[in-house]
XYZ file of C-alpha atoms in Angstrom:
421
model
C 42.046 94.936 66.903
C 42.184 96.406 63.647
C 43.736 94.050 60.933
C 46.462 96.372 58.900
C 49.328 95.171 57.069
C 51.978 95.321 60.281
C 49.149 93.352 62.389
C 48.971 90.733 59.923
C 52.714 90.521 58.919
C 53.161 90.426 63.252
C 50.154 87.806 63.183
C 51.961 85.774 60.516
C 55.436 85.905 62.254
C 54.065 84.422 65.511
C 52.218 81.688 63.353
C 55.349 80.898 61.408
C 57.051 80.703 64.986
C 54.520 78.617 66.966
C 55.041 75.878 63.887
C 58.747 75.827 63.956
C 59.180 75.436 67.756
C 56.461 72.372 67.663
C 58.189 70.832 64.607
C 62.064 71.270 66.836
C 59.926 69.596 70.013
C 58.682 67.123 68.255
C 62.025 66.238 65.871
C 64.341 67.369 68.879
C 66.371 64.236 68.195
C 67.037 64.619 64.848
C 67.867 68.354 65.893
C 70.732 66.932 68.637
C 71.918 64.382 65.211
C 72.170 67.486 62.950
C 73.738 69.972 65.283
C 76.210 67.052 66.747
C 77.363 66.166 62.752
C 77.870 69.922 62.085
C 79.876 70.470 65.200
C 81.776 67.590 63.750
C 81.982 68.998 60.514
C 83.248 72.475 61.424
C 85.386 71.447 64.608
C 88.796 72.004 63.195
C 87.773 75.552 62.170
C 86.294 75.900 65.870
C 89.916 74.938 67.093
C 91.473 77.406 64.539
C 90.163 80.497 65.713
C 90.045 79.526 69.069
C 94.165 78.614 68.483
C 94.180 82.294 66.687
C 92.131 83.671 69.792
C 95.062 82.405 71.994
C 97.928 83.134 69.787
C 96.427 86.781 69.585
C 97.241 87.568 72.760
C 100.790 87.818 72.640
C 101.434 88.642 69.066
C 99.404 92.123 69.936
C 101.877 92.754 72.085
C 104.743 91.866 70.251
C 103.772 93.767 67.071
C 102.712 96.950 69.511
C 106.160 97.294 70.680
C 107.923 96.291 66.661
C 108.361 99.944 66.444
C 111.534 99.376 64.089
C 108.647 98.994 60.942
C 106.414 101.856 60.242
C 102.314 101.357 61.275
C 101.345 100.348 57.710
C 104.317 98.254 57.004
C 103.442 94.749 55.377
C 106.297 92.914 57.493
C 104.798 94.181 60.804
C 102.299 91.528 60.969
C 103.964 88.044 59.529
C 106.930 88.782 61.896
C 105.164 89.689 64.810
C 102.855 86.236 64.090
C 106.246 84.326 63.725
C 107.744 85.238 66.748
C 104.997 84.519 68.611
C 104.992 80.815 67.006
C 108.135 80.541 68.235
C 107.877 82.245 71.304
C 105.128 79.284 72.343
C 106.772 77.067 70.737
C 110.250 77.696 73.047
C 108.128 77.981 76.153
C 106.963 74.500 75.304
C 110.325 73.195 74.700
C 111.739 74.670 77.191
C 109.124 73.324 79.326
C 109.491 69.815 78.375
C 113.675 69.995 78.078
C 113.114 70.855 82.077
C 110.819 68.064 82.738
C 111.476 65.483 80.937
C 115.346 64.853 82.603
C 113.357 65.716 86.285
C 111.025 62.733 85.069
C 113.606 60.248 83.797
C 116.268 60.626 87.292
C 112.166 60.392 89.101
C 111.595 57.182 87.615
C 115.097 55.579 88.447
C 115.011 56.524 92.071
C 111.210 55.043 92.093
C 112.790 51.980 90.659
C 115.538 52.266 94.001
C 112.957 53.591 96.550
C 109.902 51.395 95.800
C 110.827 47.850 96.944
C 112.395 49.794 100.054
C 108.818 50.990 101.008
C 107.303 48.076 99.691
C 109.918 46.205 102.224
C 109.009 48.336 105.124
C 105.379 48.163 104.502
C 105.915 44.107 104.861
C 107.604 44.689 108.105
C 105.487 46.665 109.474
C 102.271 44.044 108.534
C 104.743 41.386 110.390
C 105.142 43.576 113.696
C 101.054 43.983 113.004
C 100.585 40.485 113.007
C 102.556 39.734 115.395
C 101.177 42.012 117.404
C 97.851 40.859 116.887
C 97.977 36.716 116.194
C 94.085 36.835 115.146
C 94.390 38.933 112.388
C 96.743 36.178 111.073
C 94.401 33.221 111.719
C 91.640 35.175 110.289
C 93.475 35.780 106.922
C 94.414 32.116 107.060
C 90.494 30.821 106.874
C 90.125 32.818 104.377
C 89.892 30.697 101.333
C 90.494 31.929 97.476
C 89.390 29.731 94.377
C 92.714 30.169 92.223
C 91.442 28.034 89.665
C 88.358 29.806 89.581
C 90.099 33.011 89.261
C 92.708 31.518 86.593
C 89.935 30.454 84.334
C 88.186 33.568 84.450
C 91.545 35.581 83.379
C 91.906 33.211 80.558
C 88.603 33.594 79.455
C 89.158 37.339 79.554
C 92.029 37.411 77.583
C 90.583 34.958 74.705
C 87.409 37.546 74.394
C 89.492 40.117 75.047
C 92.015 39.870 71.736
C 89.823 41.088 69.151
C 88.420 43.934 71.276
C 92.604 44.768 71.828
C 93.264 44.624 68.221
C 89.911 46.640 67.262
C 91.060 49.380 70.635
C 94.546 49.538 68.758
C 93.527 50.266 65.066
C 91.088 52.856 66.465
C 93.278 54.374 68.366
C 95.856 55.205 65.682
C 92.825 55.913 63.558
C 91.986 58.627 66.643
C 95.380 59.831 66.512
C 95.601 60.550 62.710
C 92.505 62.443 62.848
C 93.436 64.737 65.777
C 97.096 65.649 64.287
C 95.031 66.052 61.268
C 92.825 68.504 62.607
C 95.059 70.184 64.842
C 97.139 70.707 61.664
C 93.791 72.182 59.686
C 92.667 74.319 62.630
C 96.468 75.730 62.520
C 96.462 76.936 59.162
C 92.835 78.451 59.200
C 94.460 80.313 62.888
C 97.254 81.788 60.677
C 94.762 83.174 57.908
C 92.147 84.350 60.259
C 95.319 86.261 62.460
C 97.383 87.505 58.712
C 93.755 88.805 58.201
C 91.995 89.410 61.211
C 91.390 93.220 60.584
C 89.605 92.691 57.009
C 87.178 89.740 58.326
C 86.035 92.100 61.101
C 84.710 94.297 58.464
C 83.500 92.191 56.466
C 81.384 90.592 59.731
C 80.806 94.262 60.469
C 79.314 94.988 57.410
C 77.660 91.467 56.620
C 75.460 92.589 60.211
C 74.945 96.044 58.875
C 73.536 94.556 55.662
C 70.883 92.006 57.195
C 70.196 93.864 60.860
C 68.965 97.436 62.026
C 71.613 99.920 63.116
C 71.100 99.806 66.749
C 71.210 95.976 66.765
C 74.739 95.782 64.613
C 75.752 98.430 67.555
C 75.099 96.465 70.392
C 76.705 93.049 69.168
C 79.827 94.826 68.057
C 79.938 96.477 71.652
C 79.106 92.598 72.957
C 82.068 91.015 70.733
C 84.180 94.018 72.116
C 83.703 93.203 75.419
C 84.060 89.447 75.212
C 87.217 89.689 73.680
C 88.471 91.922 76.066
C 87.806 89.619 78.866
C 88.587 86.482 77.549
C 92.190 88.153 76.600
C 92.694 89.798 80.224
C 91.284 86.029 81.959
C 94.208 84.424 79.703
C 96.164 86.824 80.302
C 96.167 86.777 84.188
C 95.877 82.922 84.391
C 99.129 82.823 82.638
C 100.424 85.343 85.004
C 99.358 83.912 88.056
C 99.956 80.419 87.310
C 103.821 81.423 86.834
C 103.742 83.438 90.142
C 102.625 79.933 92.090
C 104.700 77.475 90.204
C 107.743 80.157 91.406
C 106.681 80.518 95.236
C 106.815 76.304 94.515
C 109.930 76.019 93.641
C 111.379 78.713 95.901
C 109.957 77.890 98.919
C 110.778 73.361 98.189
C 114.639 74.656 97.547
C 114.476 76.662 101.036
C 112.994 73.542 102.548
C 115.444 71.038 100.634
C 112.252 68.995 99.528
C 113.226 66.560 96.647
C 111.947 67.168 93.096
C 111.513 71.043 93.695
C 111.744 72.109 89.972
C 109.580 69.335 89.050
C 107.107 69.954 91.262
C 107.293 73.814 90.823
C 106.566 73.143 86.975
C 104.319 70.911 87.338
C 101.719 73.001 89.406
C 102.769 76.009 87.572
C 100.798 74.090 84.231
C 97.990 72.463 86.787
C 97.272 76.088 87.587
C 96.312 77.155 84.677
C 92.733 74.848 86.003
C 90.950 77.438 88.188
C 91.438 76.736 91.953
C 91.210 73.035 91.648
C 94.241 73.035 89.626
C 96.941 72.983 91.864
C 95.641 70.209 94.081
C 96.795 67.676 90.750
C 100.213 68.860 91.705
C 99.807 68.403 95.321
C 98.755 64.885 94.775
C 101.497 63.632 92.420
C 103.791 65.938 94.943
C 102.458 63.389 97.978
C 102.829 60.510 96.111
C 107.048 61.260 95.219
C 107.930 62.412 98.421
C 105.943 59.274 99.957
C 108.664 57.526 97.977
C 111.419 58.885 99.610
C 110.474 60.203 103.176
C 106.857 60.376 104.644
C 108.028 63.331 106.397
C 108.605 65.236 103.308
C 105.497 64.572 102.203
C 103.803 66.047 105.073
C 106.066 68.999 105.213
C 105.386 69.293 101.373
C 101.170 69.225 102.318
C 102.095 71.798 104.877
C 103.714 73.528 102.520
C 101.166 73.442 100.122
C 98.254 74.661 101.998
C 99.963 77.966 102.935
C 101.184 79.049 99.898
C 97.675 78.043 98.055
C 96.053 80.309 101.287
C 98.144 82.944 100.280
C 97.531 82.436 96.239
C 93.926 82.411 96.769
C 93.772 85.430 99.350
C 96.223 87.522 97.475
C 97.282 86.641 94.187
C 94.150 85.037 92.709
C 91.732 87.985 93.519
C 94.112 91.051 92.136
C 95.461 89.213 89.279
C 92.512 87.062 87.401
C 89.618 88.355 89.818
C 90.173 91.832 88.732
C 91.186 91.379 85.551
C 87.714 89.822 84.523
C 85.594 91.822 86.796
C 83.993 88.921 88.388
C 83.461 88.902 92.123
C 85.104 85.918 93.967
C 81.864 83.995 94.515
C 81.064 84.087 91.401
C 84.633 83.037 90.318
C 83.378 80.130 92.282
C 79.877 79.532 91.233
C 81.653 79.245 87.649
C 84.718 76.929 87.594
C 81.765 74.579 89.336
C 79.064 74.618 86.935
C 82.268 74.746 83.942
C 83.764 71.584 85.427
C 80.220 69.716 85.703
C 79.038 70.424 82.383
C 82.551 70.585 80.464
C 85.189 69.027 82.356
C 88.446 71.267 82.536
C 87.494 73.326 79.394
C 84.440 74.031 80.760
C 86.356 75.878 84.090
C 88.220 78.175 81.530
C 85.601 78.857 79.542
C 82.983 79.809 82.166
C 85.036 82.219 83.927
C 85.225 84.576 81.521
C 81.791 83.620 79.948
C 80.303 84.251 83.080
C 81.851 87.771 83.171
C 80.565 89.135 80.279
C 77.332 88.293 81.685
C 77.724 89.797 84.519
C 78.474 92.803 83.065
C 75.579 92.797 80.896
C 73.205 92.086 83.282
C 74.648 94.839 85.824
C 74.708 97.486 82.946
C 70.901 96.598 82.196
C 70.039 96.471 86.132
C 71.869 100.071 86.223
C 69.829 101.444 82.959
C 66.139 100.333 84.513
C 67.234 101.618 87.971
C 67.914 104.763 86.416
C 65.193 104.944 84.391
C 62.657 104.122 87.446
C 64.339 106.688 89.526
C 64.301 109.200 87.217
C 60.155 108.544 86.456
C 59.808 107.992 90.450
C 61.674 112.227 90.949
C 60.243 113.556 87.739
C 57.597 115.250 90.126
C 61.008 116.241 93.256
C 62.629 117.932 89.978
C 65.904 117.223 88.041
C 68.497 117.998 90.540
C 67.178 114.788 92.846
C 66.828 112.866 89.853
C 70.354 113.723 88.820
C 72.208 113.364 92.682
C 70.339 109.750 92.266
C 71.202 108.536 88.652
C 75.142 109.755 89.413
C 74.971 107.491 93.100
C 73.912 104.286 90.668
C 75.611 105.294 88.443
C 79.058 105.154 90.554
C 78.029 101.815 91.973
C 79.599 100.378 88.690
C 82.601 102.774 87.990
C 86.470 100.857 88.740
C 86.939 102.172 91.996
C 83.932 99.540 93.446
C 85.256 96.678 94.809
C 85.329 93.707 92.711
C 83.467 95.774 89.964
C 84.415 95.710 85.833
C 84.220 99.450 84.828
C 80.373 100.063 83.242
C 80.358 99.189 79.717
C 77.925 99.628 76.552
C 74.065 100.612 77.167
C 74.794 102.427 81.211
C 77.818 104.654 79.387
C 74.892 105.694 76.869
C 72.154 106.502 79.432
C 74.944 108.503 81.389
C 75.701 110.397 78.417
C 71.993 110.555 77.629
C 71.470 112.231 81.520
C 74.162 114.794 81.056
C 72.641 116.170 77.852
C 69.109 116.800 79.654
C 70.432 118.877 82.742
């Protein structure tokens, strides 16, 4: 191998590399302490622009249809960003004003209904036991230390004092630093949505100063697409969960179920969890109409699997499956390994996520296939090799079932294979 400059400068590179990836193995600790204190350190700007992702949303919308101003008018944006702030802001009201009344008259007829189930419960153990007279006697040699079990409960509450008063002050400590970082990550939202069209080029040109021109290309066409997808997921997840809190509360009021508008709003926000959502609002569903009538509650559970069978056959799959491109199994695959690594943020984050790779990977599967077809017919001539790049090619295109329309590097190589026939 002949040592030029470019074999030397490569030679030095993979050097330079070998080093730093044994130092990180070897310090990978210290690497998990540094990267954990600047996710603490930047985590309020994290929240900001992922609050400004959100909010952007609906304030495109709203300032696409503020046709009143002219395109370039300096009040289009600040009033479109207001009345989105307020239009969340009144949803969330609103949302509470409902509840909050359902949850009080809930809690009083708990306070009614309780001690009646509680009192049938006890009869029913009586007519159990009497029933069945050695179940009694075996309860009755059954012999409990309450002195043992008093000491230990005041020995848990003398030890336990300080660790209450320590739990309290850091839990108002807690609370103070979330409200003050929600109120940080707010503000730098606002700035980053008043200016979101001059920090894109400044990233734009920040990439286009320190990378090559084909590199700058592709991430711009990778941001593009992630944003699109993340904004049609929310989008449809808002959408859908509305649809299913609505068949709730229309189909309880048909029924005359109690707490239909309660329930109905309740899985309507539990929704917004991929798939496993709802089944929150099922349980708490059970648990109030157990209060009142066990046959309610079953006819609620009834109730409950067929319109979920008809959300996830119908409504799901058209309205967030299609909107993110992602075929059901792999809707799946990805509220499962979101939830295990993440919890709930971690199913509405994946979704999406895994989307965009999806469509990566099935644009770069459709380039190579193309490209290995094309090599395999160069010899069969070009009208083979084009009848066989245009079949793969449609493979991808919107009309496919449970397909995202082709994006980035297989629109290139189509354009690419039009210009050589």
């Amino acid at each position: 191998m002949e040592l030029n400059r470019d074999t030397i400068k490569k030679i030095r590179g993979l050097i330079l590399f070998t080093v730093v990836v044994v130092v990180a193995g070897v310090n990978y600790r210290r690497l998990f302490d540094v990267a954990a204190a600047l996710f603490h350190i930047t985590w309020p700007f994290i929240l900001g622009a992922a609050i400004a992702f959100i909010l952007n949303v609906p304030m495109r919308n709203i300032e696409r249809h503020m046709t009143i101003f002219g395109k370039n008018s300096k009040l289009r944006r600040p009033l479109s960003l207001v009345m989105t702030i307020f239009l969340v802001a009144g949803i969330l009201f609103l949302v509470t004003f409902v509840v909050t009344p359902q949850l009080v008259k809930t809690f009083l007829n708990l306070q009614s209904s309780v001690p009646l189930f509680f009192a049938g419960v006890q009869a029913e153990a009586e007519r159990l036991f009497a029933s069945y007279p050695q179940m009694l006697e075996y309860l009755n040699n059954v012999e409990i230390d309450w002195q043992q079990i008093l000491q230990d409960m005041v020995a848990f509450l003398k030890s336990g004092a300080g660790t209450m008063l320590n739990t309290t002050f850091s839990a108002a400590i807690s609370i103070v630093s979330g409200v003050s970082t929600f109120l940080i990550g707010f503000i730098f939202a606002i700035y980053i949505l008043l200016q979101k069209e001059t920090l894109g080029r400044q990233v734009k040109k920040l990439l286009n100063a320190f990378l090559p021109e084909a590199v700058t290309k592709r991430v711009v066409e990778i941001t593009a697409l992630t944003e699109r997808t993340f904004s049609s997921f929310l989008t449809g997840q808002c959408v859908e969960a509305v649809i299913l809190g609505t068949m709730f509360f229309i189909a309880l009021s048909l029924l005359r179920l109690p707490y239909a508008l309660l329930i109905g709003v309740l899985i309507a926000f539990t929704a917004l969890i991929p798939i496993f959502g709802a089944f929150v609002g099922l349980g708490v569903g059970v648990f109030l109409m157990l209060m009142v009538d066990p046959m309610d509650a079953l006819i609620f559970t009834i109730t409950f699997f067929v319109l979920q069978q008809i959300e996830g056959n119908l409504i799901y799959p058209y309205v967030v499956g299609n909107s993110v491109g992602l075929p059901s199994i792999w809707v799946l695959v990805a509220v499962t390994l979101g939830g295990s690594m993440m919890g709930i943020v971690g199913m509405l984050i994946f979704i999406p996520l895994c989307s965009v790779l999806y469509a990566l990977l099935r644009d770069e599967v459709n380039v190579r296939e193309i490209r290995k077809r094309e090599r395999g017919y160069g010899q069969a001539g070009p009208q083979t090799a084009r009848a066989e790049t245009q079949s793969v090619l449609d493979s991808g295109k919107p009309g496919a079932k449970g397909m995202a329309p082709p994006t980035g590097t297989a629109g290139n190589v189509s354009g690419t294979s039009r210009k050589k026939k």
